[in-house]
Amino acid sequence: MIKGRCECGGVAFEVARLRETVTNCHCGQCRKMSGHYLALTRAQAADITFTSDATLTWYRSSPDARRGFCGTCGSSLFFHPTGAPHYGIAAGCLEGPTGMATTKHIFVADKGDYYEIDDGLPQLEGYT
Ligand SMILES: [Zn+2]
Ligand SMILES: [Zn+2]
């Protein structure tokens, strides 16, 4: 069981089973909403239990997805493709040790010009 929460604690949850890989998304929306790029892992909705969702706020970023964040402290928390049975979870809100590892970068064509990706991991132009 891995715990996650936003900075202020208004949103807190436990994840029974978590994907062990983390994907860094460099798309324009993730860059805006995270302040840099968004590192996401994934879990099935049924494996996520909220112990507090008092300040959980959803923003529909496109017809294809909504993003969950804390309405009080602003922490980026979730990415939910419309109708999907799983949620992307921002890796930074999880308490370690998580056992996860970053495995790839996506939407690198949209990345900022102020940093380089030099960790040797696969870099995908889009989602695949
Ligand atoms: Zn918060
Ligand atoms: Zn993105």
PDB file of C-alpha atoms and ligand atoms in Angstrom:
ATOM      1  CA  MET A   1       0.000   0.000   0.000  1.00  0.00           C
ATOM      2  CA  ILE A   2       1.525   3.285  -1.097  1.00  0.00           C
ATOM      3  CA  LYS A   3       0.241   6.580   0.254  1.00  0.00           C
ATOM      4  CA  GLY A   4      -0.121   9.798  -1.676  1.00  0.00           C
ATOM      5  CA  ARG A   5      -1.264  13.274  -0.826  1.00  0.00           C
ATOM      6  CA  CYS A   6      -1.185  16.860  -1.928  1.00  0.00           C
ATOM      7  CA  GLU A   7       1.043  19.346  -0.152  1.00  0.00           C
ATOM      8  CA  CYS A   8      -1.669  20.598   2.227  1.00  0.00           C
ATOM      9  CA  GLY A   9      -3.270  17.198   2.897  1.00  0.00           C
ATOM     10  CA  GLY A  10      -6.722  18.150   1.626  1.00  0.00           C
ATOM     11  CA  VAL A  11      -6.395  15.241  -0.799  1.00  0.00           C
ATOM     12  CA  ALA A  12      -4.963  12.003   0.579  1.00  0.00           C
ATOM     13  CA  PHE A  13      -5.222   8.486  -0.776  1.00  0.00           C
ATOM     14  CA  GLU A  14      -3.795   4.991  -0.716  1.00  0.00           C
ATOM     15  CA  VAL A  15      -2.961   2.864  -3.733  1.00  0.00           C
ATOM     16  CA  ALA A  16      -3.149  -0.904  -3.420  1.00  0.00           C
ATOM     17  CA  ARG A  17      -1.363  -1.662  -6.701  1.00  0.00           C
ATOM     18  CA  LEU A  18       0.727   0.799  -8.618  1.00  0.00           C
ATOM     19  CA  ARG A  19       2.393   0.520 -11.995  1.00  0.00           C
ATOM     20  CA  GLU A  20       6.148   0.399 -11.381  1.00  0.00           C
ATOM     21  CA  THR A  21       7.023   2.649 -14.299  1.00  0.00           C
ATOM     22  CA  VAL A  22       6.952   6.423 -14.500  1.00  0.00           C
ATOM     23  CA  THR A  23       6.499   8.366 -17.740  1.00  0.00           C
ATOM     24  CA  ASN A  24       7.626  11.959 -18.037  1.00  0.00           C
ATOM     25  CA  CYS A  25       5.215  13.970 -20.191  1.00  0.00           C
ATOM     26  CA  HIS A  26       6.574  17.125 -21.766  1.00  0.00           C
ATOM     27  CA  CYS A  27       3.348  18.228 -23.528  1.00  0.00           C
ATOM     28  CA  GLY A  28       2.260  21.836 -23.263  1.00  0.00           C
ATOM     29  CA  GLN A  29      -0.613  21.112 -20.866  1.00  0.00           C
ATOM     30  CA  CYS A  30       1.532  19.074 -18.480  1.00  0.00           C
ATOM     31  CA  ARG A  31       4.213  21.740 -18.556  1.00  0.00           C
ATOM     32  CA  LYS A  32       1.724  24.462 -17.673  1.00  0.00           C
ATOM     33  CA  MET A  33      -0.066  22.538 -14.958  1.00  0.00           C
ATOM     34  CA  SER A  34       3.026  21.082 -13.279  1.00  0.00           C
ATOM     35  CA  GLY A  35       5.332  24.044 -13.711  1.00  0.00           C
ATOM     36  CA  HIS A  36       7.886  21.885 -15.552  1.00  0.00           C
ATOM     37  CA  TYR A  37       7.004  18.455 -16.912  1.00  0.00           C
ATOM     38  CA  LEU A  38       4.715  15.869 -15.373  1.00  0.00           C
ATOM     39  CA  ALA A  39       6.009  12.523 -14.087  1.00  0.00           C
ATOM     40  CA  LEU A  40       3.096  10.072 -14.099  1.00  0.00           C
ATOM     41  CA  THR A  41       2.606   6.549 -12.943  1.00  0.00           C
ATOM     42  CA  ARG A  42      -0.723   4.704 -13.171  1.00  0.00           C
ATOM     43  CA  ALA A  43      -3.205   2.744 -11.096  1.00  0.00           C
ATOM     44  CA  GLN A  44      -6.607   1.199 -11.668  1.00  0.00           C
ATOM     45  CA  ALA A  45      -9.387   3.334 -10.218  1.00  0.00           C
ATOM     46  CA  ALA A  46     -10.535   0.374  -8.127  1.00  0.00           C
ATOM     47  CA  ASP A  47      -7.111   0.246  -6.452  1.00  0.00           C
ATOM     48  CA  ILE A  48      -7.256   3.862  -5.255  1.00  0.00           C
ATOM     49  CA  THR A  49      -8.883   4.632  -1.894  1.00  0.00           C
ATOM     50  CA  PHE A  50      -9.367   8.226  -0.844  1.00  0.00           C
ATOM     51  CA  THR A  51      -8.901   9.009   2.841  1.00  0.00           C
ATOM     52  CA  SER A  52      -9.631  12.654   2.057  1.00  0.00           C
ATOM     53  CA  ASP A  53     -10.956  14.232  -1.115  1.00  0.00           C
ATOM     54  CA  ALA A  54     -12.138  17.461   0.498  1.00  0.00           C
ATOM     55  CA  THR A  55     -10.214  19.724  -1.859  1.00  0.00           C
ATOM     56  CA  LEU A  56      -9.950  17.466  -4.924  1.00  0.00           C
ATOM     57  CA  THR A  57     -10.821  19.570  -7.960  1.00  0.00           C
ATOM     58  CA  TRP A  58     -11.125  18.457 -11.572  1.00  0.00           C
ATOM     59  CA  TYR A  59     -10.201  20.466 -14.638  1.00  0.00           C
ATOM     60  CA  ARG A  60     -11.282  19.222 -18.042  1.00  0.00           C
ATOM     61  CA  SER A  61      -8.145  19.927 -20.037  1.00  0.00           C
ATOM     62  CA  SER A  62      -9.557  18.495 -23.276  1.00  0.00           C
ATOM     63  CA  PRO A  63     -12.500  16.364 -24.433  1.00  0.00           C
ATOM     64  CA  ASP A  64     -10.164  13.401 -23.945  1.00  0.00           C
ATOM     65  CA  ALA A  65      -9.118  13.911 -20.342  1.00  0.00           C
ATOM     66  CA  ARG A  66      -9.527  15.692 -17.040  1.00  0.00           C
ATOM     67  CA  ARG A  67      -6.869  16.558 -14.516  1.00  0.00           C
ATOM     68  CA  GLY A  68      -7.202  16.345 -10.759  1.00  0.00           C
ATOM     69  CA  PHE A  69      -5.485  18.823  -8.485  1.00  0.00           C
ATOM     70  CA  CYS A  70      -5.870  20.246  -5.011  1.00  0.00           C
ATOM     71  CA  GLY A  71      -8.065  23.324  -5.035  1.00  0.00           C
ATOM     72  CA  THR A  72      -6.305  24.684  -1.952  1.00  0.00           C
ATOM     73  CA  CYS A  73      -2.576  24.121  -2.456  1.00  0.00           C
ATOM     74  CA  GLY A  74      -2.590  23.544  -6.222  1.00  0.00           C
ATOM     75  CA  SER A  75      -0.698  20.252  -6.267  1.00  0.00           C
ATOM     76  CA  SER A  76      -1.001  18.329  -9.541  1.00  0.00           C
ATOM     77  CA  LEU A  77      -2.327  14.876  -8.657  1.00  0.00           C
ATOM     78  CA  PHE A  78      -4.221  12.959 -11.345  1.00  0.00           C
ATOM     79  CA  PHE A  79      -4.679  12.555 -15.077  1.00  0.00           C
ATOM     80  CA  HIS A  80      -7.860  10.740 -16.058  1.00  0.00           C
ATOM     81  CA  PRO A  81      -8.522   9.856 -19.697  1.00  0.00           C
ATOM     82  CA  THR A  82     -12.245  10.165 -20.354  1.00  0.00           C
ATOM     83  CA  GLY A  83     -14.004   6.917 -19.525  1.00  0.00           C
ATOM     84  CA  ALA A  84     -10.792   5.060 -18.664  1.00  0.00           C
ATOM     85  CA  PRO A  85     -10.724   2.559 -15.783  1.00  0.00           C
ATOM     86  CA  HIS A  86      -7.336   3.879 -14.676  1.00  0.00           C
ATOM     87  CA  TYR A  87      -5.858   7.105 -13.411  1.00  0.00           C
ATOM     88  CA  GLY A  88      -2.464   8.612 -14.072  1.00  0.00           C
ATOM     89  CA  ILE A  89      -0.977   9.615 -10.736  1.00  0.00           C
ATOM     90  CA  ALA A  90       1.649  12.319 -10.353  1.00  0.00           C
ATOM     91  CA  ALA A  91       4.715  10.513  -9.021  1.00  0.00           C
ATOM     92  CA  GLY A  92       5.721  13.474  -6.896  1.00  0.00           C
ATOM     93  CA  CYS A  93       2.697  13.161  -4.591  1.00  0.00           C
ATOM     94  CA  LEU A  94       3.538   9.586  -3.547  1.00  0.00           C
ATOM     95  CA  GLU A  95       5.428   8.764  -0.382  1.00  0.00           C
ATOM     96  CA  GLY A  96       8.508   6.624  -0.860  1.00  0.00           C
ATOM     97  CA  PRO A  97       9.968   4.189  -1.092  1.00  0.00           C
ATOM     98  CA  THR A  98       7.763   3.626  -4.136  1.00  0.00           C
ATOM     99  CA  GLY A  99       9.867   1.042  -5.991  1.00  0.00           C
ATOM    100  CA  MET A 100       9.109   2.885  -9.226  1.00  0.00           C
ATOM    101  CA  ALA A 101      11.535   3.871 -11.975  1.00  0.00           C
ATOM    102  CA  THR A 102      11.243   6.370 -14.828  1.00  0.00           C
ATOM    103  CA  THR A 103      11.273   4.556 -18.157  1.00  0.00           C
ATOM    104  CA  LYS A 104      10.493   7.057 -20.928  1.00  0.00           C
ATOM    105  CA  HIS A 105       9.734  10.591 -22.038  1.00  0.00           C
ATOM    106  CA  ILE A 106       6.692  11.410 -24.159  1.00  0.00           C
ATOM    107  CA  PHE A 107       5.645  14.449 -26.226  1.00  0.00           C
ATOM    108  CA  VAL A 108       9.258  15.559 -26.328  1.00  0.00           C
ATOM    109  CA  ALA A 109       8.469  17.612 -29.444  1.00  0.00           C
ATOM    110  CA  ASP A 110       6.663  20.030 -27.079  1.00  0.00           C
ATOM    111  CA  LYS A 111       9.355  20.204 -24.413  1.00  0.00           C
ATOM    112  CA  GLY A 112      10.693  23.495 -23.127  1.00  0.00           C
ATOM    113  CA  ASP A 113      13.877  24.938 -24.594  1.00  0.00           C
ATOM    114  CA  TYR A 114      15.459  25.556 -21.205  1.00  0.00           C
ATOM    115  CA  TYR A 115      16.427  21.978 -20.354  1.00  0.00           C
ATOM    116  CA  GLU A 116      17.910  18.919 -21.995  1.00  0.00           C
ATOM    117  CA  ILE A 117      16.775  15.319 -21.669  1.00  0.00           C
ATOM    118  CA  ASP A 118      20.031  13.458 -21.207  1.00  0.00           C
ATOM    119  CA  ASP A 119      19.198  10.410 -19.099  1.00  0.00           C
ATOM    120  CA  GLY A 120      19.418   7.974 -22.011  1.00  0.00           C
ATOM    121  CA  LEU A 121      15.764   6.872 -21.746  1.00  0.00           C
ATOM    122  CA  PRO A 122      13.557   6.588 -24.858  1.00  0.00           C
ATOM    123  CA  GLN A 123      12.192   9.885 -26.128  1.00  0.00           C
ATOM    124  CA  LEU A 124       8.907   9.722 -28.028  1.00  0.00           C
ATOM    125  CA  GLU A 125       7.654  12.556 -30.233  1.00  0.00           C
ATOM    126  CA  GLY A 126       4.083  11.968 -29.112  1.00  0.00           C
ATOM    127  CA  TYR A 127       2.376   9.473 -26.859  1.00  0.00           C
ATOM    128  CA  THR A 128       3.882   6.473 -28.651  1.00  0.00           C
TER     129      THR A 128
HETATM  130 ZN    ZN B   1      -3.632  20.469  -1.060  1.00  0.00          ZN
HETATM  131 ZN    ZN B   2       1.245  15.735 -20.992  1.00  0.00          ZN
END
